[in-house]
Amino acid sequence: MKKKNTLQSRLFKNYSFIMSLILILCFIILSFFYIHNEYRRMIDYLNTLTSSIANNIEQETDKLSNASMNTIYSKSLKSCMDNIDPQAPDWNLITEVNKVIGSIIGPYSTVSQINVYSIHNYMVGWGTFSISQPAVLTRQPWYKEVNTLHGYKYIGLPSMNEEFTKINPYMKSRYYLSMLRMYYDSAYQPQGVVEVVQDCSIFFSYLDELCEDNPELSVQIINSGGDLIYPYKSHTSTPGYYKSVQEGTVYQNTGNIVYDENGNRLFLTWKGEEKSGWNILITQNTRYLFEKLYPFLLVFTGFLAAFLCASMYLCFHVAKNLMLPLNSLKTQLEKINLDEILSSDTSLLIDSQENTTAEIETLFEIYNDMYLSLKDSSESIINAKAEEARAKLFATQSMLKPHFLYNNLTNISIMAENNMTPQIITFCSNLCRYLRYISSDGLANVDIATELKYSVSYLDCMKIRYGDKLHYQLDIPDELKNIQIPKLTLQPLIENSLKYAFPNSPPWIIRIAAAMEDQFCCLSVSDNGIGFSEESLGTLIKQLDEIRHSKDIYSIEIGGLGIRNVFLRLLFMYGEKADLLITGSQNAGAKIVIKIPIGK
């Protein structure tokens, strides 16, 4: 059968489950808010960076635009460029143009280079290097785009400048960005193009520094045509997720989730910069967020485990304290037995306790009432059983009296036929003494000394009848003579020996002895007669076992005399601790031992 859980374990499990559920829910909610907060902080940070980059791009673009507009609005420069003959350029005019350009660039070199192209197919440049040479305007790679803008700025793609490389080979690895504008005369007729060139390492210095300090960030700048502006040294194409920006499925200044070509999950924020017409994109792998959250989650999980252990400990002690009154009641119930109930001790009653509930107090009161009622009922039942046992004991003894009288009257009759008058007188004297003993209305129990005294009177009667054929021996220590036994315990055993043990030739010897063995007084009656056959011994032992293992000896009907009767009366007096043993074999005598527990 499956073992049932205790109430304490159920309380512990239920409390632990509730506490664990609350803690785990709190952990999930706090973790959600923390992760959400960190996510918003990261998105806000990325949006801030995007706005900062846009502002920086706007400032750098304004530098180029201002240099371009200052050049266009210089009348002297336009006049000089209009008068330069490509076939025979005037160096004074070129020098004047260079001076104007130099003054626009200024001492701090706000831009790297300014080149001016005239419609007369000649160009003059000043800045990182000075150049003047024929140049067919319409053949320049950017002419078509610049011409269609009608004076609005055009920003080309970052590239390496061949002219710079020719002059200075160390500039071979440098990238430059150009802003171009068409300029017109007063009649709004095209007169040429102004190109403002800026070193990319200067234009994008803020971005380079930002990316170096934040390697987990990826910054891309893409123009309106979908061309990659930054990183300017990158030879990769526009990222695939830029299509979502073009289609409008991801919004500016918000956190968006996109995937790159390798399937990596990215956070994306982007912002359009109006003056340059560029879109600024910042992406960050989502794993960086979780790497940042990992220490927090680890520490928080540790705290959760600690709180769970503490809550388990608390729940255990709460359940234990709640169960203390019930455990006290259980302990008291386990102590209840017949001896405790019949004793005058009231230690099994439970006193009122201060920290218990009204229900527990009611349970204690019910238990105390039940215990007292059980005590009263048990005492009544025990008294009734004792009276019943006493009545049965007297009944068995009453059965012995006529039986004993009948046997001895037979003996007197036999002696009279043999003219044994003196012996009859002695016999009758002993018999009268013995009859007064067995017919007295005193206690049903006597000490061994008294029982032995009258058993000797009976043996003397038998010795008168049998003469020297019968001998008896007594071996009972004085310290055992005060032990109580049922009245007429020895006489039936002696009579049993005389009746069944001595059909053979004399001398016939009966020995009555007593000794202490393991807290038992062993009172024995033995003879040197024919003993028991295996069949009769087995029958006797079986009958005694039936009496010994009976659940209620008081319900056994009285009937039969001799050994069975003696054993039954012994159990009435001493209970199941008393015993009666039979030993002996055929033609080897018999021995009947009565074991009486000491201390009863």
Coordinates of C-alpha atoms in Angstrom, one line a residue:
M1 CA 0.0 0.0 0.0
K2 CA 1.3 3.4 -1.0
K3 CA 2.5 5.4 2.0
K4 CA 0.4 8.6 2.5
N5 CA 1.9 12.0 2.9
T6 CA 1.8 13.6 6.3
L7 CA -0.1 16.8 6.9
Q8 CA 3.2 18.6 7.6
S9 CA 4.6 17.5 4.3
R10 CA 1.5 18.6 2.5
L11 CA 1.5 22.0 4.2
F12 CA 5.2 22.3 3.4
K13 CA 4.7 21.4 -0.3
N14 CA 1.7 23.8 -0.7
Y15 CA 3.4 26.7 1.1
S16 CA 6.6 26.0 -0.9
F17 CA 4.7 25.9 -4.2
I18 CA 2.9 29.2 -3.4
M19 CA 6.1 30.9 -2.3
S20 CA 8.1 29.6 -5.2
L21 CA 5.3 30.6 -7.7
I22 CA 5.2 34.1 -6.2
L23 CA 9.0 34.5 -6.3
I24 CA 9.3 33.1 -9.8
L25 CA 6.5 35.4 -11.1
C26 CA 8.2 38.3 -9.4
F27 CA 11.5 37.2 -11.0
I28 CA 9.8 37.0 -14.5
I29 CA 8.1 40.4 -14.1
L30 CA 11.2 42.2 -12.8
S31 CA 13.3 40.5 -15.5
F32 CA 10.8 41.6 -18.1
F33 CA 10.8 45.2 -16.9
Y34 CA 14.6 45.3 -16.6
I35 CA 15.1 43.8 -20.0
H36 CA 12.5 46.1 -21.5
N37 CA 14.1 49.1 -19.8
E38 CA 17.6 48.0 -21.0
Y39 CA 16.1 47.6 -24.5
R40 CA 14.6 51.1 -24.4
R41 CA 17.8 52.5 -23.0
M42 CA 19.8 50.9 -25.8
I43 CA 17.3 52.1 -28.5
D44 CA 17.4 55.6 -27.0
Y45 CA 21.2 55.4 -27.0
L46 CA 21.3 54.4 -30.6
N47 CA 18.8 57.1 -31.5
T48 CA 20.9 59.6 -29.7
L49 CA 24.0 58.4 -31.6
T50 CA 22.0 58.6 -34.9
S51 CA 21.0 62.2 -34.2
S52 CA 24.5 63.1 -33.1
I53 CA 25.9 61.6 -36.3
A54 CA 23.3 63.5 -38.3
N55 CA 24.2 66.7 -36.6
N56 CA 27.9 66.1 -37.3
I57 CA 27.2 65.3 -41.0
E58 CA 25.1 68.5 -41.2
Q59 CA 28.0 70.5 -39.8
E60 CA 30.5 69.0 -42.1
T61 CA 28.2 69.4 -45.1
D62 CA 27.6 73.0 -44.1
K63 CA 31.4 73.6 -44.2
L64 CA 31.5 72.3 -47.8
S65 CA 28.4 74.1 -48.8
N66 CA 29.6 77.4 -47.3
A67 CA 32.9 77.1 -49.1
S68 CA 31.1 76.3 -52.3
M69 CA 28.7 79.2 -52.0
N70 CA 31.5 81.7 -51.1
T71 CA 33.3 80.6 -54.2
I72 CA 30.2 81.0 -56.4
Y73 CA 29.4 84.4 -55.0
S74 CA 33.0 85.7 -55.6
K75 CA 32.6 88.0 -58.7
S76 CA 36.3 88.4 -59.1
L77 CA 36.8 84.7 -59.2
K78 CA 34.0 84.2 -61.8
S79 CA 35.4 87.1 -63.9
C80 CA 38.9 85.7 -63.9
M81 CA 37.6 82.2 -64.8
D82 CA 35.5 83.7 -67.6
N83 CA 38.5 85.5 -69.0
I84 CA 41.1 82.6 -68.9
D85 CA 41.8 81.3 -72.4
P86 CA 42.5 77.6 -72.3
Q87 CA 44.9 77.9 -75.2
A88 CA 46.9 80.7 -73.6
P89 CA 46.0 81.0 -69.9
D90 CA 46.9 84.2 -68.2
W91 CA 48.9 83.4 -65.0
N92 CA 47.9 86.6 -63.4
L93 CA 44.3 85.5 -63.7
I94 CA 45.1 82.1 -62.3
T95 CA 47.0 83.6 -59.4
E96 CA 44.0 85.8 -58.6
V97 CA 41.7 82.8 -58.6
N98 CA 44.1 80.9 -56.3
K99 CA 44.1 83.9 -53.9
V100 CA 40.4 84.0 -53.8
I101 CA 40.2 80.2 -53.2
G102 CA 42.9 80.5 -50.5
S103 CA 41.0 83.2 -48.7
I104 CA 37.9 81.0 -48.8
I105 CA 39.7 78.0 -47.4
G106 CA 41.3 80.1 -44.8
P107 CA 44.3 79.5 -42.5
Y108 CA 42.6 76.5 -40.7
S109 CA 41.9 74.7 -44.0
T110 CA 38.2 74.1 -43.4
V111 CA 38.2 72.1 -46.7
S112 CA 41.0 70.2 -48.4
Q113 CA 40.7 71.6 -51.9
I114 CA 38.5 73.8 -54.1
N115 CA 38.5 73.3 -57.9
V116 CA 36.7 75.6 -60.3
Y117 CA 35.8 74.4 -63.8
S118 CA 34.7 76.9 -66.5
I119 CA 32.6 76.3 -69.5
H120 CA 35.6 77.3 -71.5
N121 CA 37.1 73.9 -70.6
Y122 CA 39.7 75.1 -68.1
M123 CA 40.1 74.4 -64.4
V124 CA 41.9 76.0 -61.6
G125 CA 42.4 74.4 -58.1
W126 CA 43.9 75.4 -54.8
G127 CA 44.2 73.7 -51.4
T128 CA 46.1 70.5 -50.8
F129 CA 47.9 71.2 -54.1
S130 CA 47.7 73.9 -56.8
I131 CA 46.5 73.0 -60.3
S132 CA 45.5 74.7 -63.4
Q133 CA 44.9 72.8 -66.7
P134 CA 42.6 72.4 -69.5
A135 CA 39.5 70.3 -68.6
V136 CA 36.5 69.6 -70.8
L137 CA 33.6 70.3 -68.4
T138 CA 31.1 68.1 -70.2
R139 CA 33.4 65.1 -70.1
Q140 CA 33.7 65.1 -66.3
P141 CA 32.0 62.0 -64.7
W142 CA 29.8 64.0 -62.5
Y143 CA 28.7 66.6 -65.1
K144 CA 25.4 65.1 -66.0
E145 CA 24.2 64.9 -62.4
V146 CA 25.4 68.4 -61.6
N147 CA 23.9 69.9 -64.7
T148 CA 20.4 68.5 -63.9
L149 CA 20.4 70.0 -60.4
H150 CA 20.6 73.6 -61.8
G151 CA 22.8 75.0 -59.1
Y152 CA 21.9 72.7 -56.2
K153 CA 24.7 70.9 -54.5
Y154 CA 25.7 67.4 -55.6
I155 CA 27.8 65.2 -53.3
G156 CA 29.7 62.5 -55.0
L157 CA 30.8 59.1 -53.6
P158 CA 34.0 58.8 -51.6
S159 CA 36.9 58.0 -53.9
M160 CA 40.7 58.3 -54.2
N161 CA 41.7 61.4 -56.2
E162 CA 44.0 60.6 -59.1
E163 CA 45.3 64.1 -59.3
F164 CA 46.3 64.1 -55.6
T165 CA 48.0 60.7 -56.1
K166 CA 50.0 62.0 -59.1
I167 CA 51.3 64.9 -57.1
N168 CA 51.9 63.1 -53.8
P169 CA 52.1 59.2 -53.8
Y170 CA 51.6 59.2 -50.0
M171 CA 48.0 60.2 -50.7
K172 CA 47.3 57.1 -52.7
S173 CA 45.3 55.4 -49.8
R174 CA 43.3 58.5 -49.0
Y175 CA 39.6 58.9 -49.8
Y176 CA 38.0 62.2 -50.7
L177 CA 34.5 63.5 -50.8
S178 CA 33.4 66.2 -53.3
M179 CA 30.5 68.6 -53.3
L180 CA 29.8 70.2 -56.7
R181 CA 27.6 73.1 -57.9
M182 CA 26.9 74.7 -61.2
Y183 CA 27.3 78.5 -61.1
Y184 CA 25.6 80.9 -63.5
D185 CA 26.0 84.5 -64.9
S186 CA 23.5 87.2 -64.3
A187 CA 21.4 85.9 -67.2
Y188 CA 21.2 82.6 -65.5
Q189 CA 23.4 81.0 -68.1
P190 CA 25.8 78.2 -67.0
Q191 CA 29.4 79.5 -66.5
G192 CA 31.0 76.5 -64.8
V193 CA 31.2 74.2 -61.8
V194 CA 32.7 74.6 -58.3
E195 CA 34.0 71.4 -56.7
V196 CA 34.8 71.5 -53.0
V197 CA 36.9 68.5 -51.9
Q198 CA 37.3 67.2 -48.3
D199 CA 39.4 64.5 -47.0
C200 CA 37.1 61.6 -45.8
S201 CA 39.2 61.1 -42.7
I202 CA 38.4 64.7 -41.7
F203 CA 34.7 64.7 -42.9
F204 CA 34.0 61.4 -41.1
S205 CA 36.4 61.8 -38.2
Y206 CA 33.6 61.8 -35.7
L207 CA 32.2 58.6 -37.1
D208 CA 35.6 56.9 -37.2
E209 CA 36.3 57.8 -33.6
L210 CA 32.8 56.6 -32.6
C211 CA 33.1 53.3 -34.4
E212 CA 36.6 52.8 -32.9
D213 CA 35.2 53.4 -29.3
N214 CA 32.1 51.2 -30.0
P215 CA 33.2 48.2 -32.0
E216 CA 29.9 46.5 -31.4
L217 CA 28.2 49.2 -33.5
S218 CA 27.9 49.2 -37.2
V219 CA 27.3 52.6 -38.9
Q220 CA 26.3 52.9 -42.6
I221 CA 25.5 56.1 -44.5
I222 CA 23.6 55.6 -47.8
N223 CA 22.7 58.3 -50.3
S224 CA 19.4 58.8 -52.0
G225 CA 20.5 56.6 -54.9
G226 CA 21.2 53.7 -52.6
D227 CA 25.0 54.0 -52.8
L228 CA 27.1 53.3 -49.7
I229 CA 28.9 56.5 -48.5
Y230 CA 30.2 55.2 -45.2
P231 CA 32.3 53.2 -44.4
Y232 CA 34.1 55.0 -47.2
K233 CA 36.8 52.3 -47.4
S234 CA 34.4 49.5 -47.6
H235 CA 33.9 47.7 -50.9
T236 CA 30.7 45.9 -49.8
S237 CA 27.3 46.6 -51.3
T238 CA 24.4 48.3 -49.6
P239 CA 23.0 45.9 -46.8
G240 CA 19.9 44.0 -47.7
Y241 CA 17.9 45.4 -44.8
Y242 CA 18.2 48.9 -46.4
K243 CA 15.3 47.8 -48.6
S244 CA 13.1 47.9 -45.6
V245 CA 14.1 51.6 -45.1
Q246 CA 13.3 52.4 -48.7
E247 CA 10.0 50.7 -48.5
G248 CA 9.1 52.4 -45.2
T249 CA 8.6 49.2 -43.2
V250 CA 11.0 50.4 -40.5
Y251 CA 10.6 53.9 -39.0
Q252 CA 13.0 56.6 -38.0
N253 CA 14.1 56.9 -34.4
T254 CA 12.5 53.6 -33.4
G255 CA 14.0 50.3 -32.5
N256 CA 13.6 47.8 -35.3
I257 CA 14.7 44.2 -35.7
V258 CA 16.3 43.3 -39.0
Y259 CA 18.5 40.4 -40.2
D260 CA 21.7 40.7 -42.2
E261 CA 22.9 38.5 -45.0
N262 CA 24.3 35.9 -42.5
G263 CA 21.0 35.7 -40.6
N264 CA 22.2 37.6 -37.6
R265 CA 19.5 39.4 -35.7
L266 CA 20.2 43.1 -35.4
F267 CA 18.7 46.2 -33.7
L268 CA 18.3 49.0 -36.3
T269 CA 17.8 52.7 -35.9
W270 CA 18.0 55.2 -38.7
K271 CA 17.6 58.9 -39.5
G272 CA 17.6 60.9 -42.7
E273 CA 19.9 63.9 -42.9
E274 CA 18.2 66.6 -45.0
K275 CA 21.1 68.8 -46.2
S276 CA 23.1 65.9 -47.6
G277 CA 20.1 63.7 -48.5
W278 CA 21.8 60.8 -46.8
N279 CA 20.2 58.1 -44.6
I280 CA 22.2 57.3 -41.4
L281 CA 21.8 53.7 -40.2
I282 CA 23.1 52.2 -36.9
T283 CA 22.9 48.5 -36.2
Q284 CA 23.9 46.4 -33.3
N285 CA 23.8 42.7 -32.9
T286 CA 21.1 41.7 -30.4
R287 CA 23.6 39.4 -28.7
Y288 CA 25.3 42.4 -27.2
L289 CA 22.2 43.2 -25.3
F290 CA 22.0 39.7 -23.9
E291 CA 25.7 39.8 -23.1
K292 CA 25.0 42.9 -21.1
L293 CA 22.0 41.3 -19.4
Y294 CA 23.8 38.1 -18.6
P295 CA 25.6 39.3 -15.4
F296 CA 22.3 40.8 -14.2
L297 CA 20.4 37.6 -14.9
L298 CA 23.1 35.5 -13.3
V299 CA 23.1 37.6 -10.1
F300 CA 19.3 37.8 -10.1
T301 CA 19.0 34.1 -10.6
G302 CA 21.4 33.6 -7.6
F303 CA 19.2 35.9 -5.5
L304 CA 16.2 34.0 -6.7
A305 CA 17.8 30.7 -5.7
A306 CA 18.8 32.1 -2.3
F307 CA 15.2 33.5 -1.7
L308 CA 13.8 30.1 -2.8
C309 CA 16.0 28.3 -0.3
A310 CA 15.1 30.8 2.4
S311 CA 11.4 30.5 1.6
M312 CA 11.7 26.7 1.7
Y313 CA 13.3 27.0 5.1
L314 CA 10.6 29.4 6.3
C315 CA 7.8 27.2 4.9
F316 CA 9.3 24.2 6.6
H317 CA 9.3 25.9 10.0
V318 CA 5.9 27.4 9.5
A319 CA 4.5 24.0 8.6
K320 CA 6.4 22.5 11.6
N321 CA 5.1 25.1 14.0
L322 CA 1.5 24.7 12.7
M323 CA 1.8 20.9 13.2
L324 CA 3.3 21.1 16.8
P325 CA -0.1 20.9 18.5
L326 CA -1.2 18.1 16.2
N327 CA 2.1 16.3 16.7
S328 CA 1.6 16.6 20.5
L329 CA -1.9 15.1 20.1
K330 CA -0.4 12.3 17.9
T331 CA 2.3 11.6 20.5
Q332 CA -0.3 11.4 23.3
L333 CA -2.5 9.1 21.2
E334 CA 0.5 6.8 20.5
K335 CA 1.1 6.5 24.3
I336 CA -2.4 5.3 25.0
N337 CA -2.5 1.6 26.1
L338 CA -4.4 -0.4 28.7
D339 CA -1.8 0.1 31.4
E340 CA -1.8 3.9 30.9
I341 CA -5.6 4.1 30.9
L342 CA -5.9 2.0 34.1
S343 CA -3.2 3.9 35.9
S344 CA -4.1 7.0 38.0
D345 CA -1.6 9.1 36.0
T346 CA -3.2 12.0 34.0
S347 CA 0.0 12.9 32.1
L348 CA -1.7 11.9 28.8
L349 CA -4.2 14.8 29.2
I350 CA -3.2 17.8 27.0
D351 CA -3.1 21.2 28.7
S352 CA -4.4 24.3 26.9
Q353 CA -1.8 26.1 24.9
E354 CA -1.5 29.8 24.2
N355 CA -0.4 29.9 20.6
T356 CA -2.9 27.4 19.2
T357 CA -6.1 28.1 17.2
A358 CA -9.6 27.7 18.4
E359 CA -10.0 24.6 16.3
I360 CA -6.9 23.0 17.8
E361 CA -8.1 23.9 21.3
T362 CA -11.5 22.2 20.6
L363 CA -9.6 19.2 19.3
F364 CA -7.6 19.0 22.6
E365 CA -10.8 19.3 24.6
I366 CA -12.5 16.5 22.6
Y367 CA -9.3 14.3 23.1
N368 CA -9.3 14.9 26.9
D369 CA -13.0 14.1 27.1
M370 CA -12.5 11.0 25.0
Y371 CA -9.5 9.9 27.1
L372 CA -11.4 10.3 30.4
S373 CA -14.4 8.5 29.0
L374 CA -12.2 5.7 27.7
K375 CA -10.5 5.5 31.1
D376 CA -13.9 5.1 32.9
S377 CA -15.2 2.6 30.3
S378 CA -12.0 0.6 30.4
E379 CA -12.0 0.4 34.2
S380 CA -15.6 -0.8 34.1
I381 CA -14.8 -3.4 31.5
I382 CA -11.7 -4.6 33.4
N383 CA -13.7 -4.8 36.7
A384 CA -16.4 -6.8 34.9
K385 CA -13.8 -9.1 33.4
A386 CA -12.1 -9.5 36.7
E387 CA -15.4 -10.5 38.4
E388 CA -16.0 -12.9 35.5
A389 CA -12.6 -14.5 35.9
R390 CA -13.0 -14.7 39.7
A391 CA -16.4 -16.4 39.2
K392 CA -14.9 -18.9 36.8
L393 CA -12.0 -19.6 39.1
F394 CA -14.3 -20.4 41.9
A395 CA -16.4 -22.5 39.5
T396 CA -13.3 -24.5 38.5
Q397 CA -12.4 -25.0 42.2
S398 CA -16.0 -26.0 43.0
M399 CA -15.7 -28.7 40.3
L400 CA -12.6 -30.1 42.1
K401 CA -14.3 -30.5 45.4
P402 CA -16.9 -33.2 44.5
H403 CA -14.4 -34.9 42.3
F404 CA -11.8 -35.0 45.1
L405 CA -14.4 -36.2 47.6
Y406 CA -15.6 -38.9 45.3
N407 CA -12.1 -40.2 44.7
N408 CA -11.2 -40.3 48.5
L409 CA -14.5 -41.9 49.5
T410 CA -13.6 -44.7 47.1
N411 CA -10.2 -45.0 48.8
I412 CA -11.8 -45.2 52.3
S413 CA -14.2 -47.9 51.0
I414 CA -11.2 -50.0 49.7
M415 CA -9.4 -49.6 53.1
A416 CA -12.5 -50.6 55.0
E417 CA -12.8 -53.8 53.0
N418 CA -9.2 -54.5 54.0
N419 CA -9.9 -53.9 57.8
M420 CA -7.5 -50.9 57.9
T421 CA -9.3 -49.2 60.8
P422 CA -6.3 -47.2 62.3
Q423 CA -5.3 -46.1 58.9
I424 CA -8.9 -45.1 58.1
I425 CA -8.9 -42.9 61.2
T426 CA -5.7 -41.2 60.2
F427 CA -6.9 -40.9 56.6
C428 CA -10.2 -39.3 57.7
S429 CA -8.4 -36.9 59.9
N430 CA -6.1 -35.8 57.1
L431 CA -9.1 -35.8 54.7
C432 CA -11.2 -33.6 57.0
R433 CA -8.3 -31.1 57.3
Y434 CA -7.9 -31.0 53.5
L435 CA -11.7 -30.7 52.9
R436 CA -11.8 -27.7 55.2
Y437 CA -9.1 -26.1 53.1
I438 CA -10.7 -26.7 49.7
S439 CA -14.2 -25.8 50.9
S440 CA -13.2 -22.6 52.6
D441 CA -14.8 -19.4 51.2
G442 CA -11.6 -17.3 51.4
L443 CA -9.5 -16.0 48.6
A444 CA -9.1 -18.0 45.4
N445 CA -5.3 -17.5 45.6
V446 CA -2.9 -18.7 48.2
D447 CA 0.9 -18.8 48.7
I448 CA 2.9 -21.8 47.8
A449 CA 3.6 -22.6 51.5
T450 CA -0.2 -23.0 52.2
E451 CA -0.8 -24.9 49.0
L452 CA 2.1 -27.2 49.9
K453 CA 0.9 -27.7 53.4
Y454 CA -2.4 -29.1 52.4
S455 CA -1.0 -31.0 49.4
V456 CA 1.2 -32.8 52.0
S457 CA -2.0 -33.7 53.9
Y458 CA -3.3 -35.2 50.7
L459 CA -0.1 -37.1 50.0
D460 CA -0.2 -38.4 53.6
C461 CA -3.7 -39.8 52.9
M462 CA -2.4 -41.4 49.8
K463 CA 0.6 -42.8 51.6
I464 CA -1.8 -44.4 54.2
R465 CA -3.5 -46.2 51.3
Y466 CA -0.3 -47.2 49.4
G467 CA 2.1 -47.6 52.2
D468 CA 5.8 -47.9 51.3
K469 CA 5.0 -48.1 47.7
L470 CA 4.6 -44.3 47.6
H471 CA 7.3 -41.8 48.4
Y472 CA 7.3 -38.0 47.9
Q473 CA 10.0 -35.4 48.0
L474 CA 9.8 -31.7 48.6
D475 CA 12.4 -29.2 47.4
I476 CA 11.0 -25.6 47.7
P477 CA 13.3 -22.8 48.9
D478 CA 11.9 -20.6 51.7
E479 CA 12.2 -17.4 49.6
L480 CA 9.7 -18.8 47.1
K481 CA 7.1 -20.0 49.5
N482 CA 5.3 -16.6 49.6
I483 CA 4.6 -16.5 45.9
Q484 CA 0.9 -16.6 45.1
I485 CA -0.7 -19.3 43.1
P486 CA -4.4 -20.4 42.5
K487 CA -5.8 -22.6 45.2
L488 CA -5.7 -26.4 44.4
T489 CA -2.9 -26.0 41.9
L490 CA -0.7 -28.9 43.1
Q491 CA -3.5 -31.4 44.1
P492 CA -4.8 -32.1 40.6
L493 CA -1.2 -32.6 39.3
I494 CA -0.4 -35.0 42.2
E495 CA -3.7 -36.9 41.6
N496 CA -2.9 -37.1 37.9
S497 CA 0.4 -38.8 38.7
L498 CA -1.2 -41.3 41.2
K499 CA -4.0 -42.1 38.7
Y500 CA -2.1 -42.5 35.4
A501 CA 1.7 -42.7 36.2
F502 CA 2.0 -45.8 38.4
P503 CA 0.5 -48.9 36.8
N504 CA 4.0 -50.4 37.0
S505 CA 5.8 -51.9 40.0
P506 CA 6.8 -49.6 42.9
P507 CA 8.4 -47.7 44.4
W508 CA 6.5 -44.7 43.2
I509 CA 8.1 -41.3 43.7
I510 CA 6.5 -37.9 43.4
R511 CA 8.8 -34.9 43.6
I512 CA 7.5 -31.3 44.2
A513 CA 10.2 -28.6 43.6
A514 CA 10.6 -24.9 42.9
A515 CA 13.4 -22.7 41.5
M516 CA 13.9 -19.2 40.0
E517 CA 14.7 -19.0 36.2
D518 CA 14.8 -15.7 34.4
Q519 CA 12.3 -13.7 36.5
F520 CA 10.0 -16.8 36.7
C521 CA 9.3 -19.1 39.6
C522 CA 9.2 -22.6 38.1
L523 CA 7.0 -24.9 40.3
S524 CA 7.2 -28.5 39.1
V525 CA 5.6 -31.8 39.9
S526 CA 7.5 -34.9 38.5
D527 CA 7.2 -38.6 38.9
N528 CA 9.0 -41.8 37.9
G529 CA 6.0 -43.3 36.3
I530 CA 5.3 -44.5 32.7
G531 CA 5.3 -41.0 31.3
F532 CA 3.3 -39.9 28.2
S533 CA 3.0 -41.6 24.9
E534 CA 3.8 -39.4 21.9
E535 CA 0.1 -39.3 21.0
S536 CA -1.2 -38.3 24.4
L537 CA 1.6 -35.8 24.9
G538 CA 0.8 -34.2 21.5
T539 CA -2.8 -34.0 22.4
L540 CA -2.1 -32.3 25.7
I541 CA 0.3 -29.8 24.1
K542 CA -2.2 -29.0 21.4
Q543 CA -4.9 -28.3 24.0
L544 CA -2.6 -26.1 26.0
D545 CA -1.6 -24.2 22.8
E546 CA -5.2 -23.5 22.0
I547 CA -5.7 -22.0 25.4
R548 CA -2.4 -20.1 25.2
H549 CA -3.3 -18.5 21.8
S550 CA -6.9 -17.8 22.6
K551 CA -7.6 -14.1 22.2
D552 CA -10.0 -14.1 25.1
I553 CA -9.3 -16.8 27.8
Y554 CA -12.3 -15.5 29.7
S555 CA -14.6 -16.8 27.1
I556 CA -13.2 -20.4 27.3
E557 CA -15.8 -22.7 28.7
I558 CA -15.0 -24.5 32.0
G559 CA -14.8 -28.2 31.5
G560 CA -12.5 -31.1 32.3
L561 CA -10.1 -31.4 35.2
G562 CA -6.4 -31.9 35.8
I563 CA -3.7 -30.2 33.7
R564 CA -6.0 -28.1 31.4
N565 CA -7.9 -26.8 34.4
V566 CA -4.7 -25.8 36.3
F567 CA -3.4 -24.0 33.2
L568 CA -6.6 -22.1 32.7
R569 CA -6.8 -20.9 36.3
L570 CA -3.1 -19.9 36.1
L571 CA -3.9 -17.7 33.1
F572 CA -6.9 -16.2 34.9
M573 CA -4.6 -15.1 37.6
Y574 CA -1.3 -14.1 35.8
G575 CA -2.4 -13.5 32.2
E576 CA -0.4 -14.5 29.1
K577 CA 3.0 -14.2 30.9
A578 CA 2.2 -17.4 32.9
D579 CA 2.9 -20.8 31.2
L580 CA 2.6 -24.5 31.8
L581 CA 5.1 -26.9 30.2
I582 CA 5.0 -30.7 29.9
T583 CA 8.0 -32.9 29.4
G584 CA 8.7 -36.6 29.5
S585 CA 8.5 -39.7 27.3
Q586 CA 7.0 -43.1 27.6
N587 CA 8.4 -45.2 30.5
A588 CA 10.7 -42.3 31.5
G589 CA 8.4 -40.4 33.9
A590 CA 6.8 -37.1 33.4
K591 CA 7.3 -33.5 34.6
I592 CA 4.8 -30.7 34.7
V593 CA 6.3 -27.2 35.2
I594 CA 4.3 -24.1 36.1
K595 CA 6.0 -20.8 35.2
I596 CA 4.9 -17.9 37.4
P597 CA 6.1 -14.4 36.5
I598 CA 7.6 -12.6 39.5
G599 CA 6.4 -9.1 40.3
K600 CA 2.7 -9.5 39.4

